[in-house]
Amino acid sequence: MTESTLIVRMSKSAGIFNKNNRYEVRLNNGDFIPMNYQNNRMEFRLPNGKHSVTIKNEVTTHETEFELRYEKTKVLTINPSFTYKLFLGIMIGLVLFSFFFQV
């Protein structure tokens, strides 16, 4: 039986802002494997067929199902999102500004 390769990696496009991001990767409902800036690339050898990957951080969870074919390589890239932290920062700033403006 032949095996295929799955590569899960973190995008380096975020640069220095990517260092604080922590992710957990779960392959086929197994154990969570931690991922951070130091170990930003994981490689798995899997049998051909359908598989699922769950990628989770402190805010969101994303699940992907895919099918591996005969001796092929599939690459999943984790792209960090600044939307949640940006929205949270803007809302805290707005609350603090309105509080000091009233005083």
PDB file of N, CA and C in Angstrom:
ATOM      1  N   MET A   1       0.838  -1.175   0.000  1.00  0.00           N
ATOM      2  CA  MET A   1       0.000   0.000   0.000  1.00  0.00           C
ATOM      3  C   MET A   1       0.884   1.240   0.000  1.00  0.00           C
ATOM      4  N   THR A   2       0.597   2.149  -0.867  1.00  0.00           N
ATOM      5  CA  THR A   2       1.413   3.349  -0.977  1.00  0.00           C
ATOM      6  C   THR A   2       0.894   4.422  -0.034  1.00  0.00           C
ATOM      7  N   GLU A   3       1.777   5.305   0.325  1.00  0.00           N
ATOM      8  CA  GLU A   3       1.432   6.400   1.226  1.00  0.00           C
ATOM      9  C   GLU A   3       1.646   7.721   0.522  1.00  0.00           C
ATOM     10  N   SER A   4       0.924   8.726   0.989  1.00  0.00           N
ATOM     11  CA  SER A   4       1.070  10.086   0.499  1.00  0.00           C
ATOM     12  C   SER A   4       1.551  10.968   1.638  1.00  0.00           C
ATOM     13  N   THR A   5       1.895  12.206   1.311  1.00  0.00           N
ATOM     14  CA  THR A   5       2.457  13.114   2.308  1.00  0.00           C
ATOM     15  C   THR A   5       1.524  14.292   2.525  1.00  0.00           C
ATOM     16  N   LEU A   6       1.312  14.642   3.783  1.00  0.00           N
ATOM     17  CA  LEU A   6       0.584  15.847   4.158  1.00  0.00           C
ATOM     18  C   LEU A   6       1.548  16.759   4.903  1.00  0.00           C
ATOM     19  N   ILE A   7       1.643  18.008   4.451  1.00  0.00           N
ATOM     20  CA  ILE A   7       2.501  18.996   5.093  1.00  0.00           C
ATOM     21  C   ILE A   7       1.600  20.108   5.629  1.00  0.00           C
ATOM     22  N   VAL A   8       1.685  20.362   6.938  1.00  0.00           N
ATOM     23  CA  VAL A   8       0.963  21.469   7.569  1.00  0.00           C
ATOM     24  C   VAL A   8       2.008  22.475   7.990  1.00  0.00           C
ATOM     25  N   ARG A   9       1.886  23.710   7.504  1.00  0.00           N
ATOM     26  CA  ARG A   9       2.894  24.715   7.820  1.00  0.00           C
ATOM     27  C   ARG A   9       2.232  26.048   8.122  1.00  0.00           C
ATOM     28  N   MET A  10       2.936  26.886   8.861  1.00  0.00           N
ATOM     29  CA  MET A  10       2.459  28.225   9.176  1.00  0.00           C
ATOM     30  C   MET A  10       3.027  29.200   8.165  1.00  0.00           C
ATOM     31  N   SER A  11       2.222  30.158   7.763  1.00  0.00           N
ATOM     32  CA  SER A  11       2.664  31.176   6.824  1.00  0.00           C
ATOM     33  C   SER A  11       3.667  32.098   7.488  1.00  0.00           C
ATOM     34  N   LYS A  12       4.696  32.470   6.775  1.00  0.00           N
ATOM     35  CA  LYS A  12       5.697  33.385   7.317  1.00  0.00           C
ATOM     36  C   LYS A  12       5.438  34.820   6.867  1.00  0.00           C
ATOM     37  N   SER A  13       4.302  35.064   6.204  1.00  0.00           N
ATOM     38  CA  SER A  13       4.014  36.397   5.690  1.00  0.00           C
ATOM     39  C   SER A  13       3.724  37.403   6.796  1.00  0.00           C
ATOM     40  N   ALA A  14       3.343  36.934   7.983  1.00  0.00           N
ATOM     41  CA  ALA A  14       3.035  37.850   9.080  1.00  0.00           C
ATOM     42  C   ALA A  14       4.296  38.348   9.777  1.00  0.00           C
ATOM     43  N   GLY A  15       5.422  37.729   9.518  1.00  0.00           N
ATOM     44  CA  GLY A  15       6.692  38.183  10.069  1.00  0.00           C
ATOM     45  C   GLY A  15       6.760  38.083  11.572  1.00  0.00           C
ATOM     46  N   ILE A  16       7.144  39.168  12.224  1.00  0.00           N
ATOM     47  CA  ILE A  16       7.349  39.163  13.666  1.00  0.00           C
ATOM     48  C   ILE A  16       6.044  38.989  14.434  1.00  0.00           C
ATOM     49  N   PHE A  17       4.909  39.365  13.844  1.00  0.00           N
ATOM     50  CA  PHE A  17       3.619  39.224  14.528  1.00  0.00           C
ATOM     51  C   PHE A  17       3.206  37.764  14.641  1.00  0.00           C
ATOM     52  N   ASN A  18       3.822  36.891  13.873  1.00  0.00           N
ATOM     53  CA  ASN A  18       3.484  35.469  13.867  1.00  0.00           C
ATOM     54  C   ASN A  18       4.121  34.709  15.024  1.00  0.00           C
ATOM     55  N   LYS A  19       5.055  35.319  15.742  1.00  0.00           N
ATOM     56  CA  LYS A  19       5.783  34.617  16.796  1.00  0.00           C
ATOM     57  C   LYS A  19       4.908  34.248  17.986  1.00  0.00           C
ATOM     58  N   ASN A  20       3.880  35.023  18.271  1.00  0.00           N
ATOM     59  CA  ASN A  20       3.040  34.762  19.440  1.00  0.00           C
ATOM     60  C   ASN A  20       1.891  33.813  19.139  1.00  0.00           C
ATOM     61  N   ASN A  21       1.649  33.490  17.893  1.00  0.00           N
ATOM     62  CA  ASN A  21       0.520  32.626  17.537  1.00  0.00           C
ATOM     63  C   ASN A  21       0.812  31.187  17.924  1.00  0.00           C
ATOM     64  N   ARG A  22      -0.177  30.547  18.524  1.00  0.00           N
ATOM     65  CA  ARG A  22      -0.100  29.140  18.914  1.00  0.00           C
ATOM     66  C   ARG A  22      -1.291  28.423  18.293  1.00  0.00           C
ATOM     67  N   TYR A  23      -1.035  27.290  17.709  1.00  0.00           N
ATOM     68  CA  TYR A  23      -2.084  26.492  17.084  1.00  0.00           C
ATOM     69  C   TYR A  23      -1.996  25.060  17.590  1.00  0.00           C
ATOM     70  N   GLU A  24      -3.117  24.363  17.473  1.00  0.00           N
ATOM     71  CA  GLU A  24      -3.153  22.934  17.770  1.00  0.00           C
ATOM     72  C   GLU A  24      -3.711  22.239  16.543  1.00  0.00           C
ATOM     73  N   VAL A  25      -3.018  21.205  16.092  1.00  0.00           N
ATOM     74  CA  VAL A  25      -3.402  20.471  14.887  1.00  0.00           C
ATOM     75  C   VAL A  25      -3.853  19.075  15.303  1.00  0.00           C
ATOM     76  N   ARG A  26      -5.021  18.676  14.849  1.00  0.00           N
ATOM     77  CA  ARG A  26      -5.551  17.332  15.127  1.00  0.00           C
ATOM     78  C   ARG A  26      -5.770  16.645  13.790  1.00  0.00           C
ATOM     79  N   LEU A  27      -5.171  15.482  13.635  1.00  0.00           N
ATOM     80  CA  LEU A  27      -5.271  14.715  12.402  1.00  0.00           C
ATOM     81  C   LEU A  27      -6.159  13.501  12.629  1.00  0.00           C
ATOM     82  N   ASN A  28      -7.226  13.371  11.858  1.00  0.00           N
ATOM     83  CA  ASN A  28      -8.158  12.240  11.925  1.00  0.00           C
ATOM     84  C   ASN A  28      -8.662  11.969  13.346  1.00  0.00           C
ATOM     85  N   ASN A  29      -9.078  13.020  14.033  1.00  0.00           N
ATOM     86  CA  ASN A  29      -9.624  12.936  15.397  1.00  0.00           C
ATOM     87  C   ASN A  29      -8.664  12.280  16.387  1.00  0.00           C
ATOM     88  N   GLY A  30      -7.387  12.459  16.177  1.00  0.00           N
ATOM     89  CA  GLY A  30      -6.383  11.953  17.110  1.00  0.00           C
ATOM     90  C   GLY A  30      -6.081  12.992  18.175  1.00  0.00           C
ATOM     91  N   ASP A  31      -4.891  12.940  18.724  1.00  0.00           N
ATOM     92  CA  ASP A  31      -4.476  13.899  19.741  1.00  0.00           C
ATOM     93  C   ASP A  31      -4.101  15.228  19.100  1.00  0.00           C
ATOM     94  N   PHE A  32      -4.256  16.314  19.880  1.00  0.00           N
ATOM     95  CA  PHE A  32      -3.835  17.629  19.407  1.00  0.00           C
ATOM     96  C   PHE A  32      -2.312  17.722  19.470  1.00  0.00           C
ATOM     97  N   ILE A  33      -1.716  18.248  18.419  1.00  0.00           N
ATOM     98  CA  ILE A  33      -0.274  18.449  18.339  1.00  0.00           C
ATOM     99  C   ILE A  33      -0.027  19.955  18.345  1.00  0.00           C
ATOM    100  N   PRO A  34       0.721  20.492  19.321  1.00  0.00           N
ATOM    101  CA  PRO A  34       0.938  21.939  19.371  1.00  0.00           C
ATOM    102  C   PRO A  34       1.850  22.411  18.242  1.00  0.00           C
ATOM    103  N   MET A  35       1.572  23.627  17.780  1.00  0.00           N
ATOM    104  CA  MET A  35       2.356  24.236  16.711  1.00  0.00           C
ATOM    105  C   MET A  35       2.617  25.688  17.091  1.00  0.00           C
ATOM    106  N   ASN A  36       3.852  26.145  16.951  1.00  0.00           N
ATOM    107  CA  ASN A  36       4.189  27.533  17.244  1.00  0.00           C
ATOM    108  C   ASN A  36       5.247  28.007  16.264  1.00  0.00           C
ATOM    109  N   TYR A  37       5.891  29.136  16.582  1.00  0.00           N
ATOM    110  CA  TYR A  37       6.863  29.729  15.666  1.00  0.00           C
ATOM    111  C   TYR A  37       8.097  28.846  15.485  1.00  0.00           C
ATOM    112  N   GLN A  38       8.504  28.108  16.526  1.00  0.00           N
ATOM    113  CA  GLN A  38       9.683  27.253  16.418  1.00  0.00           C
ATOM    114  C   GLN A  38       9.418  26.017  15.562  1.00  0.00           C
ATOM    115  N   ASN A  39       8.340  25.306  15.832  1.00  0.00           N
ATOM    116  CA  ASN A  39       8.012  24.127  15.016  1.00  0.00           C
ATOM    117  C   ASN A  39       6.869  24.495  14.073  1.00  0.00           C
ATOM    118  N   ASN A  40       7.189  25.270  13.056  1.00  0.00           N
ATOM    119  CA  ASN A  40       6.175  25.830  12.173  1.00  0.00           C
ATOM    120  C   ASN A  40       5.870  24.941  10.960  1.00  0.00           C
ATOM    121  N   ARG A  41       6.383  23.728  10.940  1.00  0.00           N
ATOM    122  CA  ARG A  41       6.141  22.832   9.808  1.00  0.00           C
ATOM    123  C   ARG A  41       6.080  21.393  10.315  1.00  0.00           C
ATOM    124  N   MET A  42       5.001  20.697   9.926  1.00  0.00           N
ATOM    125  CA  MET A  42       4.852  19.291  10.285  1.00  0.00           C
ATOM    126  C   MET A  42       4.605  18.483   9.027  1.00  0.00           C
ATOM    127  N   GLU A  43       5.166  17.306   9.013  1.00  0.00           N
ATOM    128  CA  GLU A  43       5.016  16.424   7.851  1.00  0.00           C
ATOM    129  C   GLU A  43       4.474  15.076   8.324  1.00  0.00           C
ATOM    130  N   PHE A  44       3.420  14.609   7.664  1.00  0.00           N
ATOM    131  CA  PHE A  44       2.777  13.348   8.015  1.00  0.00           C
ATOM    132  C   PHE A  44       2.758  12.432   6.801  1.00  0.00           C
ATOM    133  N   ARG A  45       3.025  11.149   7.012  1.00  0.00           N
ATOM    134  CA  ARG A  45       2.868  10.129   5.973  1.00  0.00           C
ATOM    135  C   ARG A  45       1.556   9.414   6.252  1.00  0.00           C
ATOM    136  N   LEU A  46       0.625   9.484   5.295  1.00  0.00           N
ATOM    137  CA  LEU A  46      -0.716   8.948   5.481  1.00  0.00           C
ATOM    138  C   LEU A  46      -1.072   7.999   4.351  1.00  0.00           C
ATOM    139  N   PRO A  47      -1.927   7.017   4.624  1.00  0.00           N
ATOM    140  CA  PRO A  47      -2.404   6.154   3.539  1.00  0.00           C
ATOM    141  C   PRO A  47      -3.350   6.938   2.636  1.00  0.00           C
ATOM    142  N   ASN A  48      -3.507   6.477   1.417  1.00  0.00           N
ATOM    143  CA  ASN A  48      -4.402   7.133   0.471  1.00  0.00           C
ATOM    144  C   ASN A  48      -5.837   7.046   0.966  1.00  0.00           C
ATOM    145  N   GLY A  49      -6.630   8.061   0.654  1.00  0.00           N
ATOM    146  CA  GLY A  49      -8.030   8.082   1.060  1.00  0.00           C
ATOM    147  C   GLY A  49      -8.399   9.410   1.683  1.00  0.00           C
ATOM    148  N   LYS A  50      -9.599   9.444   2.288  1.00  0.00           N
ATOM    149  CA  LYS A  50     -10.098  10.675   2.905  1.00  0.00           C
ATOM    150  C   LYS A  50      -9.547  10.832   4.314  1.00  0.00           C
ATOM    151  N   HIS A  51      -9.209  12.079   4.648  1.00  0.00           N
ATOM    152  CA  HIS A  51      -8.677  12.430   5.958  1.00  0.00           C
ATOM    153  C   HIS A  51      -9.265  13.763   6.384  1.00  0.00           C
ATOM    154  N   SER A  52      -9.187  14.054   7.677  1.00  0.00           N
ATOM    155  CA  SER A  52      -9.644  15.345   8.182  1.00  0.00           C
ATOM    156  C   SER A  52      -8.576  15.940   9.090  1.00  0.00           C
ATOM    157  N   VAL A  53      -8.465  17.266   9.025  1.00  0.00           N
ATOM    158  CA  VAL A  53      -7.519  18.013   9.850  1.00  0.00           C
ATOM    159  C   VAL A  53      -8.296  19.117  10.550  1.00  0.00           C
ATOM    160  N   THR A  54      -8.089  19.235  11.862  1.00  0.00           N
ATOM    161  CA  THR A  54      -8.683  20.318  12.640  1.00  0.00           C
ATOM    162  C   THR A  54      -7.557  21.203  13.138  1.00  0.00           C
ATOM    163  N   ILE A  55      -7.657  22.501  12.829  1.00  0.00           N
ATOM    164  CA  ILE A  55      -6.656  23.481  13.258  1.00  0.00           C
ATOM    165  C   ILE A  55      -7.361  24.450  14.189  1.00  0.00           C
ATOM    166  N   LYS A  56      -6.794  24.619  15.393  1.00  0.00           N
ATOM    167  CA  LYS A  56      -7.468  25.382  16.432  1.00  0.00           C
ATOM    168  C   LYS A  56      -6.489  26.337  17.086  1.00  0.00           C
ATOM    169  N   ASN A  57      -6.953  27.556  17.380  1.00  0.00           N
ATOM    170  CA  ASN A  57      -6.197  28.466  18.227  1.00  0.00           C
ATOM    171  C   ASN A  57      -7.111  28.925  19.346  1.00  0.00           C
ATOM    172  N   GLU A  58      -6.729  29.953  20.100  1.00  0.00           N
ATOM    173  CA  GLU A  58      -7.526  30.337  21.263  1.00  0.00           C
ATOM    174  C   GLU A  58      -8.881  30.930  20.896  1.00  0.00           C
ATOM    175  N   VAL A  59      -9.086  31.324  19.655  1.00  0.00           N
ATOM    176  CA  VAL A  59     -10.329  31.981  19.257  1.00  0.00           C
ATOM    177  C   VAL A  59     -11.163  31.125  18.300  1.00  0.00           C
ATOM    178  N   THR A  60     -10.536  30.529  17.318  1.00  0.00           N
ATOM    179  CA  THR A  60     -11.284  29.846  16.263  1.00  0.00           C
ATOM    180  C   THR A  60     -10.854  28.388  16.112  1.00  0.00           C
ATOM    181  N   THR A  61     -11.723  27.636  15.440  1.00  0.00           N
ATOM    182  CA  THR A  61     -11.440  26.252  15.073  1.00  0.00           C
ATOM    183  C   THR A  61     -11.837  26.072  13.613  1.00  0.00           C
ATOM    184  N   HIS A  62     -10.950  25.472  12.844  1.00  0.00           N
ATOM    185  CA  HIS A  62     -11.219  25.248  11.426  1.00  0.00           C
ATOM    186  C   HIS A  62     -10.977  23.773  11.108  1.00  0.00           C
ATOM    187  N   GLU A  63     -11.959  23.141  10.471  1.00  0.00           N
ATOM    188  CA  GLU A  63     -11.829  21.732  10.109  1.00  0.00           C
ATOM    189  C   GLU A  63     -11.863  21.602   8.591  1.00  0.00           C
ATOM    190  N   THR A  64     -10.952  20.799   8.054  1.00  0.00           N
ATOM    191  CA  THR A  64     -10.846  20.582   6.617  1.00  0.00           C
ATOM    192  C   THR A  64     -10.810  19.096   6.326  1.00  0.00           C
ATOM    193  N   GLU A  65     -11.594  18.682   5.345  1.00  0.00           N
ATOM    194  CA  GLU A  65     -11.534  17.307   4.869  1.00  0.00           C
ATOM    195  C   GLU A  65     -10.925  17.316   3.470  1.00  0.00           C
ATOM    196  N   PHE A  66     -10.087  16.349   3.203  1.00  0.00           N
ATOM    197  CA  PHE A  66      -9.418  16.271   1.906  1.00  0.00           C
ATOM    198  C   PHE A  66      -9.173  14.806   1.571  1.00  0.00           C
ATOM    199  N   GLU A  67      -8.821  14.572   0.326  1.00  0.00           N
ATOM    200  CA  GLU A  67      -8.538  13.215  -0.127  1.00  0.00           C
ATOM    201  C   GLU A  67      -7.129  13.160  -0.691  1.00  0.00           C
ATOM    202  N   LEU A  68      -6.356  12.211  -0.206  1.00  0.00           N
ATOM    203  CA  LEU A  68      -5.001  12.019  -0.713  1.00  0.00           C
ATOM    204  C   LEU A  68      -5.022  10.934  -1.785  1.00  0.00           C
ATOM    205  N   ARG A  69      -4.326  11.190  -2.860  1.00  0.00           N
ATOM    206  CA  ARG A  69      -4.232  10.241  -3.963  1.00  0.00           C
ATOM    207  C   ARG A  69      -2.862   9.584  -3.978  1.00  0.00           C
ATOM    208  N   TYR A  70      -2.653   8.731  -4.887  1.00  0.00           N
ATOM    209  CA  TYR A  70      -1.451   7.907  -5.021  1.00  0.00           C
ATOM    210  C   TYR A  70      -0.172   8.738  -4.999  1.00  0.00           C
ATOM    211  N   GLU A  71       0.618   8.609  -3.926  1.00  0.00           N
ATOM    212  CA  GLU A  71       1.931   9.233  -3.745  1.00  0.00           C
ATOM    213  C   GLU A  71       1.954  10.720  -4.081  1.00  0.00           C
ATOM    214  N   LYS A  72       0.933  11.442  -3.661  1.00  0.00           N
ATOM    215  CA  LYS A  72       0.877  12.890  -3.876  1.00  0.00           C
ATOM    216  C   LYS A  72       1.201  13.607  -2.575  1.00  0.00           C
ATOM    217  N   THR A  73       1.528  14.883  -2.686  1.00  0.00           N
ATOM    218  CA  THR A  73       1.812  15.720  -1.524  1.00  0.00           C
ATOM    219  C   THR A  73       0.758  16.805  -1.437  1.00  0.00           C
ATOM    220  N   LYS A  74       0.157  16.952  -0.268  1.00  0.00           N
ATOM    221  CA  LYS A  74      -0.844  17.990  -0.005  1.00  0.00           C
ATOM    222  C   LYS A  74      -0.252  18.941   1.016  1.00  0.00           C
ATOM    223  N   VAL A  75      -0.320  20.253   0.749  1.00  0.00           N
ATOM    224  CA  VAL A  75       0.226  21.261   1.648  1.00  0.00           C
ATOM    225  C   VAL A  75      -0.932  22.107   2.180  1.00  0.00           C
ATOM    226  N   LEU A  76      -1.065  22.180   3.504  1.00  0.00           N
ATOM    227  CA  LEU A  76      -2.033  23.056   4.153  1.00  0.00           C
ATOM    228  C   LEU A  76      -1.258  24.180   4.831  1.00  0.00           C
ATOM    229  N   THR A  77      -1.612  25.424   4.512  1.00  0.00           N
ATOM    230  CA  THR A  77      -0.926  26.577   5.067  1.00  0.00           C
ATOM    231  C   THR A  77      -1.856  27.299   6.032  1.00  0.00           C
ATOM    232  N   ILE A  78      -1.363  27.579   7.223  1.00  0.00           N
ATOM    233  CA  ILE A  78      -2.125  28.326   8.226  1.00  0.00           C
ATOM    234  C   ILE A  78      -1.766  29.797   8.069  1.00  0.00           C
ATOM    235  N   ASN A  79      -2.746  30.608   7.671  1.00  0.00           N
ATOM    236  CA  ASN A  79      -2.547  32.046   7.537  1.00  0.00           C
ATOM    237  C   ASN A  79      -3.149  32.739   8.752  1.00  0.00           C
ATOM    238  N   PRO A  80      -2.346  33.494   9.515  1.00  0.00           N
ATOM    239  CA  PRO A  80      -2.872  34.139  10.721  1.00  0.00           C
ATOM    240  C   PRO A  80      -3.838  35.255  10.367  1.00  0.00           C
ATOM    241  N   SER A  81      -4.825  35.442  11.226  1.00  0.00           N
ATOM    242  CA  SER A  81      -5.823  36.489  11.036  1.00  0.00           C
ATOM    243  C   SER A  81      -5.669  37.528  12.129  1.00  0.00           C
ATOM    244  N   PHE A  82      -5.606  38.786  11.728  1.00  0.00           N
ATOM    245  CA  PHE A  82      -5.490  39.874  12.690  1.00  0.00           C
ATOM    246  C   PHE A  82      -6.846  40.485  13.005  1.00  0.00           C
ATOM    247  N   THR A  83      -7.922  39.975  12.431  1.00  0.00           N
ATOM    248  CA  THR A  83      -9.240  40.586  12.554  1.00  0.00           C
ATOM    249  C   THR A  83      -9.715  40.642  14.001  1.00  0.00           C
ATOM    250  N   TYR A  84      -9.652  39.550  14.722  1.00  0.00           N
ATOM    251  CA  TYR A  84     -10.143  39.509  16.103  1.00  0.00           C
ATOM    252  C   TYR A  84      -9.362  40.456  16.999  1.00  0.00           C
ATOM    253  N   LYS A  85      -8.044  40.394  16.950  1.00  0.00           N
ATOM    254  CA  LYS A  85      -7.222  41.246  17.804  1.00  0.00           C
ATOM    255  C   LYS A  85      -7.370  42.718  17.418  1.00  0.00           C
ATOM    256  N   LEU A  86      -7.508  43.006  16.120  1.00  0.00           N
ATOM    257  CA  LEU A  86      -7.705  44.381  15.671  1.00  0.00           C
ATOM    258  C   LEU A  86      -9.038  44.919  16.174  1.00  0.00           C
ATOM    259  N   PHE A  87     -10.108  44.142  16.033  1.00  0.00           N
ATOM    260  CA  PHE A  87     -11.425  44.562  16.501  1.00  0.00           C
ATOM    261  C   PHE A  87     -11.431  44.764  18.015  1.00  0.00           C
ATOM    262  N   LEU A  88     -10.815  43.856  18.747  1.00  0.00           N
ATOM    263  CA  LEU A  88     -10.747  43.969  20.201  1.00  0.00           C
ATOM    264  C   LEU A  88      -9.984  45.229  20.614  1.00  0.00           C
ATOM    265  N   GLY A  89      -8.882  45.522  19.953  1.00  0.00           N
ATOM    266  CA  GLY A  89      -8.105  46.722  20.263  1.00  0.00           C
ATOM    267  C   GLY A  89      -8.864  48.002  19.965  1.00  0.00           C
ATOM    268  N   ILE A  90      -9.583  48.027  18.842  1.00  0.00           N
ATOM    269  CA  ILE A  90     -10.369  49.217  18.485  1.00  0.00           C
ATOM    270  C   ILE A  90     -11.496  49.437  19.498  1.00  0.00           C
ATOM    271  N   MET A  91     -12.167  48.357  19.904  1.00  0.00           N
ATOM    272  CA  MET A  91     -13.269  48.498  20.859  1.00  0.00           C
ATOM    273  C   MET A  91     -12.763  48.949  22.234  1.00  0.00           C
ATOM    274  N   ILE A  92     -11.658  48.415  22.702  1.00  0.00           N
ATOM    275  CA  ILE A  92     -11.096  48.846  23.984  1.00  0.00           C
ATOM    276  C   ILE A  92     -10.676  50.307  23.907  1.00  0.00           C
ATOM    277  N   GLY A  93     -10.059  50.695  22.807  1.00  0.00           N
ATOM    278  CA  GLY A  93      -9.670  52.096  22.615  1.00  0.00           C
ATOM    279  C   GLY A  93     -10.866  53.026  22.582  1.00  0.00           C
ATOM    280  N   LEU A  94     -11.944  52.605  21.929  1.00  0.00           N
ATOM    281  CA  LEU A  94     -13.152  53.412  21.860  1.00  0.00           C
ATOM    282  C   LEU A  94     -13.790  53.577  23.242  1.00  0.00           C
ATOM    283  N   VAL A  95     -13.827  52.507  24.026  1.00  0.00           N
ATOM    284  CA  VAL A  95     -14.386  52.578  25.378  1.00  0.00           C
ATOM    285  C   VAL A  95     -13.540  53.493  26.259  1.00  0.00           C
ATOM    286  N   LEU A  96     -12.224  53.358  26.203  1.00  0.00           N
ATOM    287  CA  LEU A  96     -11.357  54.213  27.012  1.00  0.00           C
ATOM    288  C   LEU A  96     -11.462  55.678  26.593  1.00  0.00           C
ATOM    289  N   PHE A  97     -11.533  55.931  25.288  1.00  0.00           N
ATOM    290  CA  PHE A  97     -11.662  57.304  24.795  1.00  0.00           C
ATOM    291  C   PHE A  97     -12.977  57.913  25.262  1.00  0.00           C
ATOM    292  N   SER A  98     -14.076  57.168  25.162  1.00  0.00           N
ATOM    293  CA  SER A  98     -15.372  57.716  25.584  1.00  0.00           C
ATOM    294  C   SER A  98     -15.408  57.934  27.099  1.00  0.00           C
ATOM    295  N   PHE A  99     -14.759  57.059  27.860  1.00  0.00           N
ATOM    296  CA  PHE A  99     -14.704  57.239  29.312  1.00  0.00           C
ATOM    297  C   PHE A  99     -13.943  58.503  29.680  1.00  0.00           C
ATOM    298  N   PHE A 100     -12.762  58.707  29.098  1.00  0.00           N
ATOM    299  CA  PHE A 100     -11.972  59.898  29.412  1.00  0.00           C
ATOM    300  C   PHE A 100     -12.607  61.171  28.856  1.00  0.00           C
ATOM    301  N   PHE A 101     -13.325  61.062  27.761  1.00  0.00           N
ATOM    302  CA  PHE A 101     -13.999  62.218  27.169  1.00  0.00           C
ATOM    303  C   PHE A 101     -15.130  62.691  28.079  1.00  0.00           C
ATOM    304  N   GLN A 102     -15.839  61.773  28.733  1.00  0.00           N
ATOM    305  CA  GLN A 102     -16.923  62.137  29.632  1.00  0.00           C
ATOM    306  C   GLN A 102     -16.407  62.745  30.933  1.00  0.00           C
ATOM    307  N   VAL A 103     -15.239  62.309  31.352  1.00  0.00           N
ATOM    308  CA  VAL A 103     -14.669  62.821  32.596  1.00  0.00           C
ATOM    309  C   VAL A 103     -14.079  64.178  32.319  1.00  0.00           C
TER     310      VAL A 103
END
